Amino acid sequence: MWTKTAIFTVTQNEDKSFTQAQSVDASGKQQYIQMLRYEEIFPVILAGLTLQVSDLVSRVTVMENASKTTTGGAA
C-alpha cells in the first residue's frame, strides 16, 4: 500500500536521445518519493465502513423493535 520510489531526472540530449540520472540531494544521497496506493487502501476502508454500517443498522432495528413493544406498536 505504501511505496518508496527513487526519483530520476530525464534530460534530452542534442542528438534527441534521452539520459536518465539519479536525483540526489545536496549531500549526494539518492532522493525518493513516498506515496500511498489509493487503489489498494480503498477496499480496506470500504470493508471497515461496511462493518460500521451493518452494526448501526442492527442497533437501529433493535431500538425500533423495542420502541414498538413499549408503545404498543403505534408509531
Short mmCIF file of C-alpha atoms in Angstrom, two decimals:
data_model
loop_
_atom_site.label_atom_id
_atom_site.label_comp_id
_atom_site.label_asym_id
_atom_site.label_seq_id
_atom_site.Cartn_x
_atom_site.Cartn_y
_atom_site.Cartn_z
CA MET A 1 0.00 0.00 0.00
CA TRP A 2 2.90 2.35 0.71
CA THR A 3 5.62 2.82 -1.89
CA LYS A 4 9.06 4.36 -1.84
CA THR A 5 10.37 5.07 -5.34
CA ALA A 6 13.70 6.54 -6.39
CA ILE A 7 13.49 9.84 -8.25
CA PHE A 8 15.27 10.15 -11.60
CA THR A 9 15.82 13.13 -13.87
CA VAL A 10 15.45 12.60 -17.61
CA THR A 11 17.12 15.02 -19.99
CA GLN A 12 17.09 15.16 -23.75
CA ASN A 13 20.47 15.31 -25.47
CA GLU A 14 21.33 17.30 -28.57
CA ASP A 15 21.07 14.13 -30.67
CA LYS A 16 17.44 13.73 -29.46
CA SER A 17 18.33 10.76 -27.24
CA PHE A 18 17.47 10.77 -23.55
CA THR A 19 19.67 10.39 -20.50
CA GLN A 20 18.38 9.25 -17.13
CA ALA A 21 20.23 10.16 -13.94
CA GLN A 22 19.51 9.62 -10.27
CA SER A 23 18.18 12.67 -8.49
CA VAL A 24 20.33 13.38 -5.43
CA ASP A 25 20.16 15.90 -2.59
CA ALA A 26 22.92 18.34 -1.53
CA SER A 27 24.76 15.60 0.39
CA GLY A 28 24.74 13.27 -2.63
CA LYS A 29 22.11 10.86 -1.29
CA GLN A 30 19.50 9.39 -3.63
CA GLN A 31 16.14 11.14 -3.36
CA TYR A 32 12.91 9.17 -3.03
CA ILE A 33 9.21 9.89 -3.26
CA GLN A 34 6.79 8.08 -0.97
CA MET A 35 3.19 7.52 -1.98
CA LEU A 36 0.07 5.75 -0.82
CA ARG A 37 -1.54 3.47 -3.39
CA TYR A 38 -5.16 4.52 -3.03
CA GLU A 39 -6.44 1.68 -5.20
CA GLU A 40 -5.06 -0.74 -2.61
CA ILE A 41 -6.26 1.10 0.52
CA PHE A 42 -9.85 1.76 -0.60
CA PRO A 43 -11.02 -1.86 -0.22
CA VAL A 44 -9.73 -1.89 3.38
CA ILE A 45 -11.51 1.39 4.18
CA LEU A 46 -14.70 0.21 2.46
CA ALA A 47 -14.71 -3.05 4.43
CA GLY A 48 -14.41 -1.10 7.68
CA LEU A 49 -17.23 1.24 6.72
CA THR A 50 -19.42 -1.68 5.68
CA LEU A 51 -18.98 -3.27 9.11
CA GLN A 52 -19.85 0.01 10.84
CA VAL A 53 -22.98 0.50 8.73
CA SER A 54 -24.09 -3.09 9.38
CA ASP A 55 -23.61 -2.57 13.12
CA LEU A 56 -25.60 0.67 13.04
CA VAL A 57 -28.43 -0.92 11.05
CA SER A 58 -28.64 -3.75 13.59
CA ARG A 59 -28.70 -1.31 16.51
CA VAL A 60 -31.43 0.83 14.91
CA THR A 61 -33.51 -2.27 14.20
CA VAL A 62 -33.24 -3.35 17.85
CA MET A 63 -34.21 0.17 19.02
CA GLU A 64 -37.17 0.33 16.63
CA ASN A 65 -38.42 -3.07 17.76
CA ALA A 66 -38.06 -2.06 21.42
CA SER A 67 -39.92 1.17 20.70
CA LYS A 68 -42.81 -0.69 19.04
CA THR A 69 -43.03 -3.05 22.01
CA THR A 70 -43.16 -0.26 24.62
CA THR A 71 -45.63 1.88 22.68
CA GLY A 72 -47.97 -0.95 21.77
CA GLY A 73 -47.00 -0.92 18.09
CA ALA A 74 -48.07 2.68 17.41
CA ALA A 75 -45.52 4.72 15.55
#
